[in-house]
mmCIF file of C-alpha atoms (C1' of nucleotides) in Angstrom:
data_model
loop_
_atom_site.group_PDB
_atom_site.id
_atom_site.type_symbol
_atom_site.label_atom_id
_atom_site.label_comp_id
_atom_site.label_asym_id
_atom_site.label_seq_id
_atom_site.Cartn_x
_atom_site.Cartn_y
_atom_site.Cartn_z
ATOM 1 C CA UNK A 62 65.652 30.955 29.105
ATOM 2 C CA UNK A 63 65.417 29.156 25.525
ATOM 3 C CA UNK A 64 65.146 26.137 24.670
ATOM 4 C CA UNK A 65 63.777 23.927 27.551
ATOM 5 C CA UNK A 66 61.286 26.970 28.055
ATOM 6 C CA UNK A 67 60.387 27.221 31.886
ATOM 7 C CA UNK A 68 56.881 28.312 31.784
ATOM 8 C CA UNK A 69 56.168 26.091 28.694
ATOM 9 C CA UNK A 70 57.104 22.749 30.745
ATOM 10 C CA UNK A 71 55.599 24.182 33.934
ATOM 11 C CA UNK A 72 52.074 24.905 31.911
ATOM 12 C CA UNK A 73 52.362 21.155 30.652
ATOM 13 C CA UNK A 74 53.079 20.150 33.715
ATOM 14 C CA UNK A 75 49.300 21.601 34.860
ATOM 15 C CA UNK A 76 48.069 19.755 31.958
ATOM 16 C CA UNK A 77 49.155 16.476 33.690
ATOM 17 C CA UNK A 78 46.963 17.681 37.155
ATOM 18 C CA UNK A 79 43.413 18.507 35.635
ATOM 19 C CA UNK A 80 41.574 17.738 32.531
ATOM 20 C CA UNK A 81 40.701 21.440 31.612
ATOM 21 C CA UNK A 82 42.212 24.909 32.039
ATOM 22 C CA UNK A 83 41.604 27.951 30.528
ATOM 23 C CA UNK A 84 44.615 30.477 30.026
ATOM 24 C CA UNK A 85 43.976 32.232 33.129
ATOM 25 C CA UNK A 86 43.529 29.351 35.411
ATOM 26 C CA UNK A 87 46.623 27.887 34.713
ATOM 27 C CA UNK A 88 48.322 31.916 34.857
ATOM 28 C CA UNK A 89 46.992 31.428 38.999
ATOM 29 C CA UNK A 90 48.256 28.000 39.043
ATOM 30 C CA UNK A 91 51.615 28.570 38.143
ATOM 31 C CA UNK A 92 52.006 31.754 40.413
ATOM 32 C CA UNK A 93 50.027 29.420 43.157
ATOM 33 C CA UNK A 94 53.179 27.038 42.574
ATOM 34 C CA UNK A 95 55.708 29.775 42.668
ATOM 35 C CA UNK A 96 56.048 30.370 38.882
ATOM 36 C CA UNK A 97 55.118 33.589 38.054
ATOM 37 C CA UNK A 98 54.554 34.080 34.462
ATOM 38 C CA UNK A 99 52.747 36.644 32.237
ATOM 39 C CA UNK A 100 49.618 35.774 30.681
ATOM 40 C CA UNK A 101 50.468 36.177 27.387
ATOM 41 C CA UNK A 102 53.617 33.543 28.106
ATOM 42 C CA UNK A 103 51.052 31.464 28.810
ATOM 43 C CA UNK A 104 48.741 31.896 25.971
ATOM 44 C CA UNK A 105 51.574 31.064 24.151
ATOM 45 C CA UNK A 106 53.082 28.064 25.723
ATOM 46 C CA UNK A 107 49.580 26.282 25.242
ATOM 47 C CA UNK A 108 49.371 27.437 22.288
ATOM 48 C CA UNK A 109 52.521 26.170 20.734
ATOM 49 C CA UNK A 110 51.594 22.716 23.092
ATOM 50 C CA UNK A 111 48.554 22.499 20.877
ATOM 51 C CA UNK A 112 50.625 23.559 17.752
ATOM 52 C CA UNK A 113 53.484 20.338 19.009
ATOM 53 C CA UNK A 114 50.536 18.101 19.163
ATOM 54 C CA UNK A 115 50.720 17.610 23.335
ATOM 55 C CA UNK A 116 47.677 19.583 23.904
ATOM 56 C CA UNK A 117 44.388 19.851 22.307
ATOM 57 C CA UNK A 118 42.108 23.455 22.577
ATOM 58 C CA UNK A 119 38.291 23.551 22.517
ATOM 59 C CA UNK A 120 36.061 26.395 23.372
ATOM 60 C CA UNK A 121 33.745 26.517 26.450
ATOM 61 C CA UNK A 122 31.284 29.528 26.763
ATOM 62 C CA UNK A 123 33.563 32.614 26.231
ATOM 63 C CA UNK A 124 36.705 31.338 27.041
ATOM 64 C CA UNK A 125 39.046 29.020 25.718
ATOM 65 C CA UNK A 126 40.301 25.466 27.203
ATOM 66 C CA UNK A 127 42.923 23.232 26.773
ATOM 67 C CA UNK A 128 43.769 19.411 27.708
ATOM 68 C CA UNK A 129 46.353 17.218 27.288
ATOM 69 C CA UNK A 130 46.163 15.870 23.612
ATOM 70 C CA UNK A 131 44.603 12.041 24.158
ATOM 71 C CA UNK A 132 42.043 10.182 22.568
ATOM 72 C CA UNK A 133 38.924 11.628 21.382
ATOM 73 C CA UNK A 134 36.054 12.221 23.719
ATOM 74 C CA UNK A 135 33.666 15.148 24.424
ATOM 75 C CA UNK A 136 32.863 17.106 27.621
ATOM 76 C CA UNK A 137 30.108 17.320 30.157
ATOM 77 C CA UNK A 138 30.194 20.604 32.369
ATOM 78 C CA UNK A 139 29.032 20.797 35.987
ATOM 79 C CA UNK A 140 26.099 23.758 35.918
ATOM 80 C CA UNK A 141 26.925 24.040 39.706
ATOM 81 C CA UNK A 142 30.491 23.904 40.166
ATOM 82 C CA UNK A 143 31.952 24.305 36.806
ATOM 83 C CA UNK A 144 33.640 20.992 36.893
ATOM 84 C CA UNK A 145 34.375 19.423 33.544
ATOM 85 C CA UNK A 146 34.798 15.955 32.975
ATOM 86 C CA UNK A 147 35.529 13.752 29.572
ATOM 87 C CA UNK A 148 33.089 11.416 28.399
ATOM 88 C CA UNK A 149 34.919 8.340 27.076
ATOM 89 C CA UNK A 150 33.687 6.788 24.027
ATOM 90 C CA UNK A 151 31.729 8.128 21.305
ATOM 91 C CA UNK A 152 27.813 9.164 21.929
ATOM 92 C CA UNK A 153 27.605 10.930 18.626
ATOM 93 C CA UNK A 154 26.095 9.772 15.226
ATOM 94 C CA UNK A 155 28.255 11.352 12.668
ATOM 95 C CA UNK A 156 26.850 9.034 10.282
ATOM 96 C CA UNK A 157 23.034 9.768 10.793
ATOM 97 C CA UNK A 158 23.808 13.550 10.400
ATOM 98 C CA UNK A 159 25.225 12.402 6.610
ATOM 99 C CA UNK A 160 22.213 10.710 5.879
ATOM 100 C CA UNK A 161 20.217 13.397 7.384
ATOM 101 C CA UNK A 162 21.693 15.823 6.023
ATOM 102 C CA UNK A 163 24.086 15.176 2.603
ATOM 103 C CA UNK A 164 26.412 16.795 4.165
ATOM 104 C CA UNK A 165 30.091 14.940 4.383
ATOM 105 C CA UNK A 166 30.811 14.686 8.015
ATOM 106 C CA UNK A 167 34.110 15.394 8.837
ATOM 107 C CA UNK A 168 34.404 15.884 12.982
ATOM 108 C CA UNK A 169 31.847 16.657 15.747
ATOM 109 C CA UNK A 170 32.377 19.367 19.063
ATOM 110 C CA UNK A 171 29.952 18.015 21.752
ATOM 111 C CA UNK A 172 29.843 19.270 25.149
ATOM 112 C CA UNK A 173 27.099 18.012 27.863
ATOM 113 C CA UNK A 174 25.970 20.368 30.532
ATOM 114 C CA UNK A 175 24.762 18.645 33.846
ATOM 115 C CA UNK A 176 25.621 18.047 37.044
ATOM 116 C CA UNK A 177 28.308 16.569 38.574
ATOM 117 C CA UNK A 178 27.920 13.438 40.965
ATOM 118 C CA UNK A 179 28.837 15.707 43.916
ATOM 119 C CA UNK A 180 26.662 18.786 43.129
ATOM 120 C CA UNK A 181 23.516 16.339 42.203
ATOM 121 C CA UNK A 182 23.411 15.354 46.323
ATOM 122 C CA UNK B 267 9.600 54.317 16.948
ATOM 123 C CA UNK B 268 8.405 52.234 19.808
ATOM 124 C CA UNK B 269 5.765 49.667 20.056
ATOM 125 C CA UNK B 270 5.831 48.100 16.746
ATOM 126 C CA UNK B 271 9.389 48.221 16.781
ATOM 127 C CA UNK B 272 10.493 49.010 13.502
ATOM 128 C CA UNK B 273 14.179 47.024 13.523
ATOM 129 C CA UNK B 274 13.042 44.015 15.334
ATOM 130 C CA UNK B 275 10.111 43.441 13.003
ATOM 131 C CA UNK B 276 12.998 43.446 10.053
ATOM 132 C CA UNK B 277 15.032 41.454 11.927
ATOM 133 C CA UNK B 278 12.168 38.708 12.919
ATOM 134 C CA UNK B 279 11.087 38.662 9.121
ATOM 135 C CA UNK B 280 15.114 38.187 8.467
ATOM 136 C CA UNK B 281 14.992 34.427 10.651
ATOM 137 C CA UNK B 282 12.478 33.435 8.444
ATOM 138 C CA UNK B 283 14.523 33.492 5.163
ATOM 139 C CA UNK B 284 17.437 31.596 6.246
ATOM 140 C CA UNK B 285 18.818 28.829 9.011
ATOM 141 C CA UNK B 286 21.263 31.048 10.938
ATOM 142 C CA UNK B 287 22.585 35.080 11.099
ATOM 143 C CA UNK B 288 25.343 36.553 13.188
ATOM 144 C CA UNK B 289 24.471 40.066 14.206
ATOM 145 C CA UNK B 290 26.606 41.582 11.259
ATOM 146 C CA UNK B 291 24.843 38.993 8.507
ATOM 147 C CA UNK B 292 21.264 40.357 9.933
ATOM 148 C CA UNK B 293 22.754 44.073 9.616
ATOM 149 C CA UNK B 294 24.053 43.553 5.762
ATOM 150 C CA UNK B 295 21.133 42.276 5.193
ATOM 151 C CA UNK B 296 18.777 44.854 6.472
ATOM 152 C CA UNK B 297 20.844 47.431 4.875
ATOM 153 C CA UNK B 298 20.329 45.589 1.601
ATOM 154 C CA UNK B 299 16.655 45.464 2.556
ATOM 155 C CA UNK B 300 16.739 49.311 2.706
ATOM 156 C CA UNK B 301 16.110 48.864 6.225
ATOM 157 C CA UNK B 302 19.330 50.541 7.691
ATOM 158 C CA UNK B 303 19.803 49.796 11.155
ATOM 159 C CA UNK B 304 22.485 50.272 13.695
ATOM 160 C CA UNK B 305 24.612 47.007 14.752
ATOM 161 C CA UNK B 306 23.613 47.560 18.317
ATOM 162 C CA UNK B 307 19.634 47.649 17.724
ATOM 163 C CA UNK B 308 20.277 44.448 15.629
ATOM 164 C CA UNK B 309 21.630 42.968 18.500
ATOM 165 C CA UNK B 310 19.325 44.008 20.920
ATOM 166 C CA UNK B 311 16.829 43.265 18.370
ATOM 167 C CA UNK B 312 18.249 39.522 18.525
ATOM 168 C CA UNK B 313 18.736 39.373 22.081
ATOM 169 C CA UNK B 314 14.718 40.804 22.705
ATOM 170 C CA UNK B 315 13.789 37.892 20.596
ATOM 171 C CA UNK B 316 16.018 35.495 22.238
ATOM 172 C CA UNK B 317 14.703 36.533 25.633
ATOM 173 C CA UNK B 318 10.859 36.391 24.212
ATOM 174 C CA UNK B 319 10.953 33.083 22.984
ATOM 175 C CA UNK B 320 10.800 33.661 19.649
ATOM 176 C CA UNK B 321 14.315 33.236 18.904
ATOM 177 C CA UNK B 322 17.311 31.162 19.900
ATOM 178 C CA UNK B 323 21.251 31.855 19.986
ATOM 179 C CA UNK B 324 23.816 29.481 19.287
ATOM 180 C CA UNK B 325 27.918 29.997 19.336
ATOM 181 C CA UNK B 326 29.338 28.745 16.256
ATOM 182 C CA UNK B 327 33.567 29.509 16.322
ATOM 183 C CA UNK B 328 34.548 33.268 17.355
ATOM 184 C CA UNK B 329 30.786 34.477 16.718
ATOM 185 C CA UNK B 330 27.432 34.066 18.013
ATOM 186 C CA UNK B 331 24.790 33.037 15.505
ATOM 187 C CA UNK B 332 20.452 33.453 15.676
ATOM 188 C CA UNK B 333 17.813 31.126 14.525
ATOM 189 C CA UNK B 334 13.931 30.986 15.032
ATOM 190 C CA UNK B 335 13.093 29.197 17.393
ATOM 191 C CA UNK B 336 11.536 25.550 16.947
ATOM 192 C CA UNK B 337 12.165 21.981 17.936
ATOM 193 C CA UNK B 338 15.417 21.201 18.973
ATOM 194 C CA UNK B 339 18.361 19.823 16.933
ATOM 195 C CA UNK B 340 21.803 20.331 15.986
ATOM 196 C CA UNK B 341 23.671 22.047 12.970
ATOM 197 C CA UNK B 342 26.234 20.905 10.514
ATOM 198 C CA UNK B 343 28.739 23.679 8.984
ATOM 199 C CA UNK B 344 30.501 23.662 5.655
ATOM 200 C CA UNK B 345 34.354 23.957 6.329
ATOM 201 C CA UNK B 346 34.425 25.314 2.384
ATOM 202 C CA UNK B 347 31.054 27.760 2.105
ATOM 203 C CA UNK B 348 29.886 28.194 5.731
ATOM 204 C CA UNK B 349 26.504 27.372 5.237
ATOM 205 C CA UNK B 350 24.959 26.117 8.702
ATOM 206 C CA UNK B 351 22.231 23.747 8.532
ATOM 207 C CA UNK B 352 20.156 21.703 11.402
ATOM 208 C CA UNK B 353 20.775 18.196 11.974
ATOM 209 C CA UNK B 354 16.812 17.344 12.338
ATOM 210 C CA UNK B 355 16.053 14.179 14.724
ATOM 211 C CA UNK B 356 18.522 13.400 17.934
ATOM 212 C CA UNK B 357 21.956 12.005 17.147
ATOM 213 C CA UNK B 358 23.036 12.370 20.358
ATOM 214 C CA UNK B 359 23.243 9.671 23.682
ATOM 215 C CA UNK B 360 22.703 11.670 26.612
ATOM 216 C CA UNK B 361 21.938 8.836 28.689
ATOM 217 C CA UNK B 362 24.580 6.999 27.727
ATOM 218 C CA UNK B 363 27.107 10.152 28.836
ATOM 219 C CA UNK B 364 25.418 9.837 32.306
ATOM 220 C CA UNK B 365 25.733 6.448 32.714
ATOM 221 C CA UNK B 366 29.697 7.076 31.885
ATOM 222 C CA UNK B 367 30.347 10.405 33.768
ATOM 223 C CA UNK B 368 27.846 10.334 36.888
ATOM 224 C CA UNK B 369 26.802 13.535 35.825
ATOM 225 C CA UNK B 370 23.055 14.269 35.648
ATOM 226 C CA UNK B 371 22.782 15.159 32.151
ATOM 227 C CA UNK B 372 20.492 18.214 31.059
ATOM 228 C CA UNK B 373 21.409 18.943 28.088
ATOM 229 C CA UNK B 374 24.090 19.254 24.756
ATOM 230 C CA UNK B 375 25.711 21.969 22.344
ATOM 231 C CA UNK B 376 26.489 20.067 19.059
ATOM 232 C CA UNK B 377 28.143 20.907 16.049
ATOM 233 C CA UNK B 378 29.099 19.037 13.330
ATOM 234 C CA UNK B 379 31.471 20.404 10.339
ATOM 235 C CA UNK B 380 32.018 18.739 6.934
ATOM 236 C CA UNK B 381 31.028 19.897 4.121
ATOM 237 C CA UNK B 382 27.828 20.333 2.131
ATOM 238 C CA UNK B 383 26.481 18.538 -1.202
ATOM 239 C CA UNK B 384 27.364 21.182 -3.341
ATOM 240 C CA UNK B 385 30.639 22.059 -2.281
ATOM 241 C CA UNK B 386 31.455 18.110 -2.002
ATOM 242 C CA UNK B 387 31.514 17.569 -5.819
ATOM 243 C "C1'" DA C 34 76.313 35.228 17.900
ATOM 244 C "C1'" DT C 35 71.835 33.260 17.035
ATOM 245 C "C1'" DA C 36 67.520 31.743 17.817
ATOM 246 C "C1'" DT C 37 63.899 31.340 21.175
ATOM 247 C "C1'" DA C 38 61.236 32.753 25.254
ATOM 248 C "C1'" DT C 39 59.325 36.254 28.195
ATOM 249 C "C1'" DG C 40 57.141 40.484 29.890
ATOM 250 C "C1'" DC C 41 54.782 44.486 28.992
ATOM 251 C "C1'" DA C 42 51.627 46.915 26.621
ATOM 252 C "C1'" DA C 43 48.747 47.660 23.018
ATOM 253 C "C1'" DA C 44 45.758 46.012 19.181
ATOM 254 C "C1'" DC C 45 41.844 43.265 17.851
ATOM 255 C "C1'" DG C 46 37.256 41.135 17.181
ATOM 256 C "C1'" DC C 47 32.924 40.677 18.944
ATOM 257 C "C1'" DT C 48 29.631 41.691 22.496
ATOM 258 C "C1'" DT C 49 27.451 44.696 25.480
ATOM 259 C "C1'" DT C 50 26.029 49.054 27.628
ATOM 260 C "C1'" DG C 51 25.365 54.241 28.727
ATOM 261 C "C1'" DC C 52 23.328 58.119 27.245
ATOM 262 C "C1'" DA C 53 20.711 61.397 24.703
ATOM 263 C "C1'" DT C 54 17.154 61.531 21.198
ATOM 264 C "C1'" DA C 55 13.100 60.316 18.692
ATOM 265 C "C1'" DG C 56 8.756 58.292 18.148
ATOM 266 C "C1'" DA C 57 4.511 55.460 19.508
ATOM 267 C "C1'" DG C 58 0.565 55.170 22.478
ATOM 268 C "C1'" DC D 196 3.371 62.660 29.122
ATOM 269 C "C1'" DT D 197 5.523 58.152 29.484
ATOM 270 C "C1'" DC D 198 7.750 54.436 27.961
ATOM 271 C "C1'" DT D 199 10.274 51.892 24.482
ATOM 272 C "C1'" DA D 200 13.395 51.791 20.513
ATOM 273 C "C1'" DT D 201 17.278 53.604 18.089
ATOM 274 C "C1'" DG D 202 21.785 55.549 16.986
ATOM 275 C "C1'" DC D 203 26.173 56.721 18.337
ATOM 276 C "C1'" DA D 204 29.990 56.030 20.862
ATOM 277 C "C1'" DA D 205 32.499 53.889 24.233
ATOM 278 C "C1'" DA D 206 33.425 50.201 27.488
ATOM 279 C "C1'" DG D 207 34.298 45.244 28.295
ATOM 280 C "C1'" DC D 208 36.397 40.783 27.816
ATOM 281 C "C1'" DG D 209 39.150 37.412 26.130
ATOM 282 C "C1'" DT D 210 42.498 36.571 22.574
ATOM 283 C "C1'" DT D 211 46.404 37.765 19.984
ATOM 284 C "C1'" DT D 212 50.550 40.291 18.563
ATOM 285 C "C1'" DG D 213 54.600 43.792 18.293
ATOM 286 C "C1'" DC D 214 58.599 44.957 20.308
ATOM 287 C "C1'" DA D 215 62.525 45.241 23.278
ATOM 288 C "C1'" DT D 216 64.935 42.397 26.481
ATOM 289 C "C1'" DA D 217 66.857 38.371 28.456
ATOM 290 C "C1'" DT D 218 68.713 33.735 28.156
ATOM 291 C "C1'" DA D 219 70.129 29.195 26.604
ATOM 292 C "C1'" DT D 220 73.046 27.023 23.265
#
DNA sequence: ATATATGCAAACGCTTTGCATAGAG
DNA sequence: CTCTATGCAAAGCGTTTGCATATAT
């Protein structure tokens, strides 16, 4: 296959079913759903997603995650089950850190560690 | 060597000088020192600090990075030089991120890039 | 026929660990 | 003598890439 690139829709299909993968999460998910791929076709199809602009890549401990590409927002991370969730808005200063700093602020990474509504009962 | 600890002494007296060193800065630097050292007893050397307090470790992109250990805050990284330097004061709204998420917030990993007075002119 | 996608396997970068040795108490 | 620190080398882990093959256009 070419052009409409089966595991490269099926992996942004995933995208559309959970904020955050990692590459090997979304490897089981696809052979869950009967789409067996190879890792490394999956590396790749998120990465070129994040190279088209669909998907967006941050890090998370030691492994790397990726989202659908939407409006800015950081991440809070479940200490109990691992869940992560987007925090909508913006709870960063950038500003005070250039006035704190003299630095020129040009972007922020922010993730929140917690836990989730579920795991707090 | 055992007690005094020869490499970790060099390595403590190395977090005093500047902000933040990856394993491999600390090593250049020791070897500059005239304080050779092996990679691995630099990082054990960080990681015995880390675990005694004394110390704290903090991922910055692909590597991790050391600092003494003090009051909290955040760092700010030059995309053009690198230099890493701490946001002092909070600039962060952790309350605010529970109050959006549900998540019982405990804590937050921030960096901000940009880039420093000097390399702004 | 040409350009892209995939699988397989290996290379990489950084972190971490096993093991034998050396040195401090 | 005993226990910790160090050096050396290798193992791990996740990411990335080279190469030959397969497939859509």
């Amino acid at each position: 296959m070419a052009r409409p690139s089966h595991v490269r829709s099926a992996v942004a299909g995933l995208l559309g079913e959970r904020h955050a993968w990692t590459v090997d999460e979304a490897h089981a998910a696809l052979r869950d759903r009967g789409v067996p791929a190879d890792r490394a076709s999956v590396h790749r199809a998120l990465t070129r997603l994040v190279a088209d602009g669909e998907a967006r890549r941050f890090e998370l401990g030691p492994r790397a995650h990726f989202e659908r590409a939407s409006s800015h927002h950081e991440h809070v991370v479940c200490e109990d089950c691992g869940e992560i969730a987007a925090v909508p808005g913006c709870v960063v200063d950038d500003a005070a850190v250039a006035r704190r700093t003299g630095f020129a602020v040009t972007g922020h990474s922010v993730t929140f560690s917690g836990r989730c509504a579920a795991c707090s009962r």
